[in-house]
Coordinates of C-alpha atoms in Angstrom, one line a residue:
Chain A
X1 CA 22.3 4.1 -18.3
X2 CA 21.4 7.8 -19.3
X3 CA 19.8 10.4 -16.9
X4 CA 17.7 12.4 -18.8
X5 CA 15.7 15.9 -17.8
X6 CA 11.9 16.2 -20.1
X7 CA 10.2 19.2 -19.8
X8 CA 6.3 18.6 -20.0
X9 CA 4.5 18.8 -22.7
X10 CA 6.9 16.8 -24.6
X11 CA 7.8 15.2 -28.5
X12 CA 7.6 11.7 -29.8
X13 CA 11.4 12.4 -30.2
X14 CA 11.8 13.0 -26.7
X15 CA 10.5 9.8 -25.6
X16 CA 12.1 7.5 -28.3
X17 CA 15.6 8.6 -26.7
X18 CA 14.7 7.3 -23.5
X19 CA 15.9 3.4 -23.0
X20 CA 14.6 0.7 -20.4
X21 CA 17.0 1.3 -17.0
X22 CA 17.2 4.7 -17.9
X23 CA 16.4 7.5 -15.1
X24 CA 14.1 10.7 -16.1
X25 CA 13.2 13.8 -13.6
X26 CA 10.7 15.5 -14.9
X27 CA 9.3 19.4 -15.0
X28 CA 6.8 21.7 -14.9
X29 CA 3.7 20.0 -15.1
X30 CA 2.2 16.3 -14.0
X31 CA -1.8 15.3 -14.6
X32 CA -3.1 12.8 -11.6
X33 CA -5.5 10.0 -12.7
X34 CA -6.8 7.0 -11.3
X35 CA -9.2 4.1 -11.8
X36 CA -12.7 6.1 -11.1
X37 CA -11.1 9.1 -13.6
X38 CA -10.3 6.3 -16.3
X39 CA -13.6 4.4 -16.1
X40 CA -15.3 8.0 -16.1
X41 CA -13.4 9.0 -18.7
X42 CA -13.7 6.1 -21.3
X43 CA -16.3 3.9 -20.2
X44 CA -18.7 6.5 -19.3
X45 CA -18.1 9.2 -22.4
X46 CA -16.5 11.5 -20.0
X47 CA -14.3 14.3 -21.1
X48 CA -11.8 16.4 -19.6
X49 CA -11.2 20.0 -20.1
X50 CA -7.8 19.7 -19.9
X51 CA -5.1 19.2 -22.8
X52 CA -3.4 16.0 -22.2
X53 CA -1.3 16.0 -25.6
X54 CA 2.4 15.5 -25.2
X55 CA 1.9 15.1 -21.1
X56 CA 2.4 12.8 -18.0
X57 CA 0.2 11.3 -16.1
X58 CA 0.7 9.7 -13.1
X59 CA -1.4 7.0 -11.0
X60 CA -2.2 8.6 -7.9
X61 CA -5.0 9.6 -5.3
X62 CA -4.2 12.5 -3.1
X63 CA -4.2 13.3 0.2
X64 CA -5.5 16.9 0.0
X65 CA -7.0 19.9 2.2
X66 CA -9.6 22.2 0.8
X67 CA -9.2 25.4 0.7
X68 CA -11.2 28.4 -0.4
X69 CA -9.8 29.3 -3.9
X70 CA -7.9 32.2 -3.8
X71 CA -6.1 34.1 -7.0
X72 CA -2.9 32.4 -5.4
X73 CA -5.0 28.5 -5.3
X74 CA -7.6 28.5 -7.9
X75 CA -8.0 24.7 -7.6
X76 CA -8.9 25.4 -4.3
X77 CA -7.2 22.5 -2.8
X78 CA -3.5 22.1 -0.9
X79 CA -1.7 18.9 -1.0
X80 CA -0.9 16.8 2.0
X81 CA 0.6 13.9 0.7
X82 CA 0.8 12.5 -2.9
X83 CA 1.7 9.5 -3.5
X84 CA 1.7 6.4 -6.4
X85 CA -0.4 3.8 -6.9
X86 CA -0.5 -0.4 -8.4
X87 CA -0.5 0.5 -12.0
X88 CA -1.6 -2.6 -13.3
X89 CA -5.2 -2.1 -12.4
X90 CA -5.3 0.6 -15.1
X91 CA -3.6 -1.6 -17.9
X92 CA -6.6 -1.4 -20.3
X93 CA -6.8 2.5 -20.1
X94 CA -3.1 2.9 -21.6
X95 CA -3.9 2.7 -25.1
X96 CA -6.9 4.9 -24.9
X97 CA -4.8 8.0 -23.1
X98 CA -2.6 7.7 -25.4
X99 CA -4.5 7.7 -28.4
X100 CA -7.4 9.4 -27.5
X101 CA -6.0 12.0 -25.1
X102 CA -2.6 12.0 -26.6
X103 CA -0.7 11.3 -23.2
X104 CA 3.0 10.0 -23.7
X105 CA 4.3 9.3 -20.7
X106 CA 2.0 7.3 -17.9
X107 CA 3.8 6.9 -14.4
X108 CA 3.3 4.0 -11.6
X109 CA 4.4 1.5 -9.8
X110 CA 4.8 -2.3 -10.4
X111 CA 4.5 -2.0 -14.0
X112 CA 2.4 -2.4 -16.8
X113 CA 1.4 -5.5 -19.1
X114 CA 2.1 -6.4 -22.4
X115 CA -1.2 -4.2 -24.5
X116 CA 0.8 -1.3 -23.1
X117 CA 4.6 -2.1 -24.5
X118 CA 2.6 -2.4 -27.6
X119 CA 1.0 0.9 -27.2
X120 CA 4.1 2.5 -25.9
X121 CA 5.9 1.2 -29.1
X122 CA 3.5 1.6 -31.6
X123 CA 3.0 5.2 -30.8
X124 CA 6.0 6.7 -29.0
X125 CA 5.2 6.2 -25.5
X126 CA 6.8 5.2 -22.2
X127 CA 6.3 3.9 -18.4
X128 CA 8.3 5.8 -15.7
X129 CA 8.5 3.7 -12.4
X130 CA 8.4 5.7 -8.9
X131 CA 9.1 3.7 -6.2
X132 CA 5.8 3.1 -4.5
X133 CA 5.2 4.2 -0.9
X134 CA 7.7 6.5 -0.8
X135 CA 5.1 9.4 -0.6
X136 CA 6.7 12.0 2.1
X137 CA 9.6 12.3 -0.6
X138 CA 7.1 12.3 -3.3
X139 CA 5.3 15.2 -2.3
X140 CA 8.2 17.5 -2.0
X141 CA 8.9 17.1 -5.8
X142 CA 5.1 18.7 -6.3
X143 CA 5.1 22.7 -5.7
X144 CA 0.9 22.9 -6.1
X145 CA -2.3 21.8 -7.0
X146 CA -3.0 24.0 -9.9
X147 CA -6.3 23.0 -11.5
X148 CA -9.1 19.9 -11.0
X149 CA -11.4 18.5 -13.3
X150 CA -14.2 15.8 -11.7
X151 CA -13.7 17.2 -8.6
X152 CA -17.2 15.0 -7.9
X153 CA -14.9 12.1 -8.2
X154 CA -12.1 13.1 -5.1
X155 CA -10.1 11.6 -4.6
X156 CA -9.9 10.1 -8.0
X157 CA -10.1 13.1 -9.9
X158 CA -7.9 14.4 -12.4
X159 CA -5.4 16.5 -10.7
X160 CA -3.0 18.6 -12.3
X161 CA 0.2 19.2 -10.5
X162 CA 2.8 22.0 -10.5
X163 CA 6.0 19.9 -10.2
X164 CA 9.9 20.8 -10.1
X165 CA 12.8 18.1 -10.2
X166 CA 10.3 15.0 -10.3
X167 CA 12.3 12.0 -9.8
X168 CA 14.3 10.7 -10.3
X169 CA 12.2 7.9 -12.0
X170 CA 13.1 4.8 -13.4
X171 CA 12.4 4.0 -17.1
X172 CA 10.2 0.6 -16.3
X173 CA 9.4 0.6 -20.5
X174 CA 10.3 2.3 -23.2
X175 CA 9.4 3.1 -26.8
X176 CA 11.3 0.2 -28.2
X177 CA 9.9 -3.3 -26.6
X178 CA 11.9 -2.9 -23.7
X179 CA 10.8 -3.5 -20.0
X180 CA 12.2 -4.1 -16.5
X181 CA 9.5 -5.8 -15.6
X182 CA 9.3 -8.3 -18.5
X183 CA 12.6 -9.2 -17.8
X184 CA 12.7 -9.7 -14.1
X185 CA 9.7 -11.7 -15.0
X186 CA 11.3 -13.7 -17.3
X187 CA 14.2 -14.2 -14.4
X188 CA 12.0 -15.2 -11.9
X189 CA 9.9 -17.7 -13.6
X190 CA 13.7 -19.1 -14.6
X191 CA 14.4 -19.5 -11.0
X192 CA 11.0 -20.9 -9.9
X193 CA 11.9 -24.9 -10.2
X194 CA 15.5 -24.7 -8.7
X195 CA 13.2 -22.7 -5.7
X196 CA 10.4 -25.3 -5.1
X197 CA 13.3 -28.2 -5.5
X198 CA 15.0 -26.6 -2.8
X199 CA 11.9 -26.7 -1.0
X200 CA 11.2 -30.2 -1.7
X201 CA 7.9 -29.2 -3.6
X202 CA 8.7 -29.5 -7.4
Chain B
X1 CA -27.0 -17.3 39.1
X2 CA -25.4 -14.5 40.7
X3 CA -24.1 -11.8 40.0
X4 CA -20.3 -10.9 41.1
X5 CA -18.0 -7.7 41.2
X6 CA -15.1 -6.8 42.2
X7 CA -13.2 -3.8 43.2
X8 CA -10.1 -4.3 41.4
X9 CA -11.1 -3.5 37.7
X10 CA -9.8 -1.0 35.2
X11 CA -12.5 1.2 33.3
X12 CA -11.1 3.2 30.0
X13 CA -13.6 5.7 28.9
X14 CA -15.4 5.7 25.6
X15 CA -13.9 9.3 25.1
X16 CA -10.1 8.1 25.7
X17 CA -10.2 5.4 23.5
X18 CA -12.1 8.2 20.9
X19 CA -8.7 9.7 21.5
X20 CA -6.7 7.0 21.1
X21 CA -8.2 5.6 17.8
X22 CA -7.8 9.5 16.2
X23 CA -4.3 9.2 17.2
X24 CA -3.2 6.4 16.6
X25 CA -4.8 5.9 13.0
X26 CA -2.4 9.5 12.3
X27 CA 0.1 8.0 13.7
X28 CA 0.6 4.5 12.6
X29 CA 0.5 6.6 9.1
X30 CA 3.5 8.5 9.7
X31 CA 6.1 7.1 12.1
X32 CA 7.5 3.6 10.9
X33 CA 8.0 1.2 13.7
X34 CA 11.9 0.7 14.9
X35 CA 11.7 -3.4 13.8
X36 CA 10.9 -2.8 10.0
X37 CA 13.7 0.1 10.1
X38 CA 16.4 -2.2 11.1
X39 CA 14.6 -4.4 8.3
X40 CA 15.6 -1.9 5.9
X41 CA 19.1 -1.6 7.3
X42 CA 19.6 -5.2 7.4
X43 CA 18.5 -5.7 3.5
X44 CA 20.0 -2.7 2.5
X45 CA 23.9 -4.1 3.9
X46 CA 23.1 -7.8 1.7
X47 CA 21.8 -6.3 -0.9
X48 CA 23.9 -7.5 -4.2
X49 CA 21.8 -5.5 -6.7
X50 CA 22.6 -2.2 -7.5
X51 CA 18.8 -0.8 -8.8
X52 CA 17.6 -2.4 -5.8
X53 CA 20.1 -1.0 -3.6
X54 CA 18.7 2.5 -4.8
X55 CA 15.3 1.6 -4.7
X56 CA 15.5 0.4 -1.1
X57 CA 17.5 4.0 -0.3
X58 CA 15.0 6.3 -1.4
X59 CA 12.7 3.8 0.9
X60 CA 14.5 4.8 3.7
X61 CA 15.2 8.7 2.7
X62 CA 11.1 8.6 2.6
X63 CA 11.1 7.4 6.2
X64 CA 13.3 10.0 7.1
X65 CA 11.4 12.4 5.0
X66 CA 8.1 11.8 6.5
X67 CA 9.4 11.8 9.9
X68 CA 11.2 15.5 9.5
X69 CA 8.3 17.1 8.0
X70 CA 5.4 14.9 10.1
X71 CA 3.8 13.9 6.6
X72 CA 2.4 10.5 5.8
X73 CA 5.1 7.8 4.6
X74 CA 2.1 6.7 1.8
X75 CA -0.7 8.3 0.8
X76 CA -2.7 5.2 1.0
X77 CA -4.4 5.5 4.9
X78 CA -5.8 1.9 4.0
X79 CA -8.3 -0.1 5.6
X80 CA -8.4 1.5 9.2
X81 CA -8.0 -2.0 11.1
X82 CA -8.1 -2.3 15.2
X83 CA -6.8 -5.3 17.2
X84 CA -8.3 -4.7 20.6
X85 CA -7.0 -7.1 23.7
X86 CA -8.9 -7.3 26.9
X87 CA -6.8 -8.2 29.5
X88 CA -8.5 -9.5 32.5
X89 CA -10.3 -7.3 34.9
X90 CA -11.3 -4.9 32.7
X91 CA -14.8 -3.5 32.8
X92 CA -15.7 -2.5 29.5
X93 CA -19.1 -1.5 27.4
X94 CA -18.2 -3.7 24.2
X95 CA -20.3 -1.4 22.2
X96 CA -19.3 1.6 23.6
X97 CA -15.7 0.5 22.5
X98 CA -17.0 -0.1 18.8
X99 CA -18.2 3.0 18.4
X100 CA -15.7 5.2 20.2
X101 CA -13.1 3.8 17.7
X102 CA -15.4 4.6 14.7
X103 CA -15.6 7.9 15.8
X104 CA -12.0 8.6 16.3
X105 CA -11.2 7.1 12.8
X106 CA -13.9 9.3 11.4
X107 CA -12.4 12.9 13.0
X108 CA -8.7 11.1 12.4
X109 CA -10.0 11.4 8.3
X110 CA -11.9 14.9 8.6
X111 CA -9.5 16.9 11.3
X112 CA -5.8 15.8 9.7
X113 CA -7.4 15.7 6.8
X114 CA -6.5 11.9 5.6
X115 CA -7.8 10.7 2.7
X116 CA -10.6 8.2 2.9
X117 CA -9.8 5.0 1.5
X118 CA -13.2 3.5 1.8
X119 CA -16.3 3.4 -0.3
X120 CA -19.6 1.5 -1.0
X121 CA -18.5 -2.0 -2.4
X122 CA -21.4 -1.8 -5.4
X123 CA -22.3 1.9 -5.4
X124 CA -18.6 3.2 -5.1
X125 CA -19.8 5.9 -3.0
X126 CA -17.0 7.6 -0.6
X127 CA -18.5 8.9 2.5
X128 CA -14.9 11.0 3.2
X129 CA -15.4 9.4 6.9
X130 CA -12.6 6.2 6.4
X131 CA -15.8 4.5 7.8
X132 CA -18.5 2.1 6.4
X133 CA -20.4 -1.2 7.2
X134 CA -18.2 -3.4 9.0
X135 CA -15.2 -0.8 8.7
X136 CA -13.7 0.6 10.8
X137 CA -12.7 -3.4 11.2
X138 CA -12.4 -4.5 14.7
X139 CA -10.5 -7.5 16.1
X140 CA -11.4 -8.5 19.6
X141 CA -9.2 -10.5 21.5
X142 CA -9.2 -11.7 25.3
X143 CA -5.3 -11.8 27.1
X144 CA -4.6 -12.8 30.2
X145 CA -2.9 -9.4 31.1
X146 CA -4.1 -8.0 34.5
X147 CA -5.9 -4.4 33.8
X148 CA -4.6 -3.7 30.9
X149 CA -6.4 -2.9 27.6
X150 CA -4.2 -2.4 24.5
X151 CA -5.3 -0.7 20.9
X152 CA -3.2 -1.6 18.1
X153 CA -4.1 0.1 14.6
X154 CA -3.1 -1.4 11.2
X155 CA -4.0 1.2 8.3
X156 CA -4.1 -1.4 5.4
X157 CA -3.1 -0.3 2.0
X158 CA -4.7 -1.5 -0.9
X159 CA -1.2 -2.4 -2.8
X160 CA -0.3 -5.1 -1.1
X161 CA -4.0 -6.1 0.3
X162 CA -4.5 -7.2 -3.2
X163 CA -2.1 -9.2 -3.3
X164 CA -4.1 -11.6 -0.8
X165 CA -4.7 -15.4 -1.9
X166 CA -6.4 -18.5 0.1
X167 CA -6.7 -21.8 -1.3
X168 CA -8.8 -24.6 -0.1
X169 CA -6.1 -27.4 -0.8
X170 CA -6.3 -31.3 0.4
X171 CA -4.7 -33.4 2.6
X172 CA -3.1 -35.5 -0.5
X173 CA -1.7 -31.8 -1.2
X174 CA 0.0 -32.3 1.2
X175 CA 3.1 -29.4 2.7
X176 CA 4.8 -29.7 -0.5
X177 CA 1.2 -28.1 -1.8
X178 CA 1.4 -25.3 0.9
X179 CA 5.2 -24.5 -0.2
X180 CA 4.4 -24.6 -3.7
X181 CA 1.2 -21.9 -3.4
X182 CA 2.9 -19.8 -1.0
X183 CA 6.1 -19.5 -4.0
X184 CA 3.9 -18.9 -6.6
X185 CA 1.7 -16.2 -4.6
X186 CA 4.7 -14.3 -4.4
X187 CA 5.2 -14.4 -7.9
X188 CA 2.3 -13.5 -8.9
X189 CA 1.9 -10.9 -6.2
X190 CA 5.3 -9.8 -8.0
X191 CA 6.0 -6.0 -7.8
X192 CA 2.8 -5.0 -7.5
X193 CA 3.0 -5.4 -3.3
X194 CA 5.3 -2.7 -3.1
X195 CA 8.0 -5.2 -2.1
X196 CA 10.2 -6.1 0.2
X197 CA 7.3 -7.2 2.3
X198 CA 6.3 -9.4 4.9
X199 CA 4.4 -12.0 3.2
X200 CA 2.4 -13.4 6.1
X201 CA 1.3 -17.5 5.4
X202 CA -1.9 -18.7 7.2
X203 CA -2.1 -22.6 7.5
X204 CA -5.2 -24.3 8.5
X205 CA -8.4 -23.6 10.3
X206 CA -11.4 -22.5 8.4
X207 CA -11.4 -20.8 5.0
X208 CA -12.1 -17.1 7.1
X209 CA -9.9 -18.2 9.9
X210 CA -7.2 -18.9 7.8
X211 CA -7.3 -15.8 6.0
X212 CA -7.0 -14.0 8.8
X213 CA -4.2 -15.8 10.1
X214 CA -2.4 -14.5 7.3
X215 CA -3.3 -11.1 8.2
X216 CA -1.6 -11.5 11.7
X217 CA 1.0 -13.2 10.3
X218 CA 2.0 -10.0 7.6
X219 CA 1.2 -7.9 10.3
X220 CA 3.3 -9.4 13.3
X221 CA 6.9 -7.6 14.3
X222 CA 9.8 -8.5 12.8
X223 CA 12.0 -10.7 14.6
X224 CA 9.1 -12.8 16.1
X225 CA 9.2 -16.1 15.4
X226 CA 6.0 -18.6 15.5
X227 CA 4.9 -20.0 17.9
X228 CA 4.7 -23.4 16.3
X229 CA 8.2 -25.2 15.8
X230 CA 6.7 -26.7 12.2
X231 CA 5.0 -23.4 11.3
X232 CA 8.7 -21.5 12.7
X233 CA 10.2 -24.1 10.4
X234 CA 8.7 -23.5 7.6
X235 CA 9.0 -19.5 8.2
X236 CA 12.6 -20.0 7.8
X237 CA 12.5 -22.3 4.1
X238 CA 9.7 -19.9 3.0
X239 CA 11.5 -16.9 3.5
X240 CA 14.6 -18.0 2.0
X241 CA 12.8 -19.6 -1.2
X242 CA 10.8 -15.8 -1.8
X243 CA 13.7 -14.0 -1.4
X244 CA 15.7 -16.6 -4.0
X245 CA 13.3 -15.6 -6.8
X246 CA 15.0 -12.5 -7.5
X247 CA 11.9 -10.1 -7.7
X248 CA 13.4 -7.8 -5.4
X249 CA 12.4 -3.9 -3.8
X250 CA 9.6 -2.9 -6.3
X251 CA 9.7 -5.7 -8.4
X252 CA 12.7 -4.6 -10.6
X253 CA 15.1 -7.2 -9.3
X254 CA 16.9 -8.1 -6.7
X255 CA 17.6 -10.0 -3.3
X256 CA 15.2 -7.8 -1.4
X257 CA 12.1 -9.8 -1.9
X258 CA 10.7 -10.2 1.6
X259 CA 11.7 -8.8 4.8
X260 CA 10.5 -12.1 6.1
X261 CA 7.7 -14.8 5.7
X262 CA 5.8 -15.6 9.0
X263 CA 3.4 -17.9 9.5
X264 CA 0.2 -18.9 11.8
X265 CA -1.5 -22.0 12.1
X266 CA -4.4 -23.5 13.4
X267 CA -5.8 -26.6 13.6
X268 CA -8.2 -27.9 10.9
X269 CA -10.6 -30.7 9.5
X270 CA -9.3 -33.6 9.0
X271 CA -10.3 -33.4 5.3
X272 CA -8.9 -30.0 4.2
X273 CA -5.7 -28.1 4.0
X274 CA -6.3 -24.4 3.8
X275 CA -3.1 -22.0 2.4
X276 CA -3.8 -18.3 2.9
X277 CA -1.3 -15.4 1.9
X278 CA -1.7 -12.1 2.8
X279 CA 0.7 -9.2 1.9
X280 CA 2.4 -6.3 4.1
X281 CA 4.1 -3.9 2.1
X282 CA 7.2 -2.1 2.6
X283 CA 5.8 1.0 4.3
X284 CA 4.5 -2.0 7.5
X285 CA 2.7 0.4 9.5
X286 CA 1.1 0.0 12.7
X287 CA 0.4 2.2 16.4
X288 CA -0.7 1.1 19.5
X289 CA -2.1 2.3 22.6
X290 CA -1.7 0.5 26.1
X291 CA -4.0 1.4 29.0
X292 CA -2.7 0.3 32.2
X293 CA -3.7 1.8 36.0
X294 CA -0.3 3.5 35.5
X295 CA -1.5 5.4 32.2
X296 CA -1.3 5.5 28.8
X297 CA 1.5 4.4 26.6
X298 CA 2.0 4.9 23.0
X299 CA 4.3 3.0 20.9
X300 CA 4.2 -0.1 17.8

């Protein structure tokens, strides 16, 4: 298992040397989405103003202050606490990010299903897991809230975050077919008779 | 009919327990209660995994974390839920109560600021207020307590709340039915929970009772055992079966499934067999507020 450092935006290259089990701390910049942005965004015609090519995003809803924007905070918003969110809700939206928006890496928790490892294959493209809940330690990774677009939609708008030393993060799937979560699937649905055996309920 | 009083009541005023609910709600979003850190402890030391052994240390570094620097453990401040228990004499205005706690929730969401989790079911619309119809949501219960009122507050995060599944099984189901829907609730629920949880098991009652017996039962202490010697029975089975399925802290393996499974019961029809699960995730938060002639006191 390889720890790797990407600086966002980054290359197709970049994310084809990153395998499943892998770790990956990330810098300089991170774009927060959500369910409202992605059904804004691509059922409803929406676009962004912000260049997504070669970036992260990362599934998330912050808690934020508002403040009035300053040359120091032009967003006009401070963070409180940002944190991840159940990725699989936003399943459908991965291959439209990635080919519409050009977006390579899409961060979560609990995973993604099998449309995604597609997409992430077919177009050089990965899933970074951050453990979920674990939002105090989360924050301290982000240094601002540079810029919002959809601020109508906050909390669900998309964010984009100044970040330093993000992670480390877990490579959940990668570029290649492989995923941690296919796998511990695969386990558990191994283990499920001998369970309900034991239980008396086969 | 009469009418009778007595001198010997206790009276909590609409403005303390305004106080309370604003404090607790911040609260029970920031400080972890001690039972589910020993939880963590006590996984973390059987824990054969090595991924899951990291996992389940940044878990606790974030406790620590949110403690030191008084942030929220998860952004998700969840469905703002109150269990409210009357002990006897206590003279209260029910809807006085009601609304003092939807207002402290509301200036809990604006004053901090926390981010409101709630919205209009079909228009989406967020009034930034963590309030709406029939949220805050209020559990009333009457205890035998003397002159004591206590507030707990569950902030219920959407994670593991959608991991929440009730079916209406029958008799000829039979427990081996119950065991075999709890298992594969927890497979399904899968990573997605934000395990290790508390997976809490209603059995019986009513289809809404039932669910909600789940609730208490993901929502009740560690270390407290069911009331019910079958139900604490099958807490023990259940709780070994989840954690045997390997889907561990996150969902990316391990021995770390559940922190425990508890269950409630209740009695049902003689024709049905209700199953409910309901989900608590890692970050199991919850406050509480006791009023007693003595004072206040604020703890899990």
């Amino acid at each position: 298992m390889a720890h790797h450092t990407l600086h966002m935006p980054c290359t197709e290259a970049d994310i084809r040397k990153l395998r499943a089990g892998d770790t990956v701390t990330l810098q300089d910049t991170l774009f927060g989405i959500r369910d409202a942005t992605q059904i804004h965004m691509f059922d409803r015609g929406r676009r962004t103003r912000f260049d997504l090519n070669g970036h992260a995003v990362i599934h998330t809803a912050p808690n934020v202050r508002k403040v009035d924007p300053s040359n120091t905070n032009q967003a006009g918003y401070e963070a409180v606490c940002i944190g991840t969110t159940t990725s699989d809700r936003m399943e459908r939206f991965t291959r439209p990010l990635m080919e519409r928006e050009g977006v390579r890496i899409i961060i979560g928790k609990g995973g993604l299903r099998d449309d995604s490892a597609r997409a992430f294959q077919e177009l050089g493209g990965c899933y970074l897991a951050v453990i979920g809940g674990a939002a105090a330690l989360e924050t301290t990774w982000i240094t601002a809230i540079e810029d919002v677009d959809m601020d109508d939609l906050n909390p669900e708008s998309l964010w984009r975050f100044a970040i330093r030393d993000f992670g480390p993060l877990i490579v959940g799937m990668d570029s290649h077919g492989g995923s941690l979560y296919r796998d511990v699937q695969a386990s558990v649905e191994s283990r499920r008779a001998a369970v309900l055996a034991k239980l008396g309920a086969a | 009919m009469s009418v009778i009083s007595t001198p010997e009541k206790l009276r909590v005023t609409p403005d303390a327990i305004e106080e309370a609910a604003k404090l607790l709600y911040i609260r029970a979003l920031k400080i972890l209660p001690d039972d589910i850190k020993q939880g963590f402890f006590r996984l973390d030391a059987s824990e054969t995994d090595g991924l899951a052994r990291s996992v389940l240390a940044t878990m606790i570094e974030n406790i620590e974390v949110a403690e030191r620097t008084e942030n929220l453990l998860c952004q998700d401040t969840g469905i703002p839920i109150f269990n409210v228990q009357i002990g006897r004499d206590v003279e209260l205005d029910g809807w006085a109560l009601k609304q003092a706690i939807a207002r402290g929730t509301e200036r809990a969401t604006r004053e901090h600021p926390l981010r409101s989790s709630v919205v209009h079911p079909i228009t989406r619309i967020n009034a930034h207020s963590s309030c709406g119809a029939h949220v805050p949501v209020i559990n009333i219960d009457f205890v035998e307590t003397p002159r004591t009122l206590r507030l707990e507050m569950i902030p219920k995060g959407s994670g593991s709340e959608n991991g929440s599944f009730l079916q209406m099984l029958i008799p000829a189901d039979g427990l081996s039915g119950v065991k075999r829907f709890v298992v594969d609730a927890a497979i399904k629920a899968g990573g997605k929970v934000c395990p290790p949880t508390i997976l809490g098991v209603g059995v019986g009652g009513t289809s809404d009772l039932c669910m909600h017996l789940a609730k208490v039962a993901a929502t009740r202490p560690l270390g407290t055992v069911c009331d019910d010697v079958e139900g604490a029975k099958l807490e023990v089975e259940l709780s070994e079966a989840v954690n045997a399925l390997g889907i561990g802290p996150q969902g990316l393996g391990g021995d770390s499934t559940a922190f425990a499974v508890h269950v409630e019961i209740a009695a049902t029809h003689i024709t049905m067999n209700p199953v409910a699960v309901n989900v608590q995730c890692h970050s199991a938060r919850r406050a509480s507020a006791t009023f007693t002639p003595e004072g206040v006191v604020i703890g899990f």
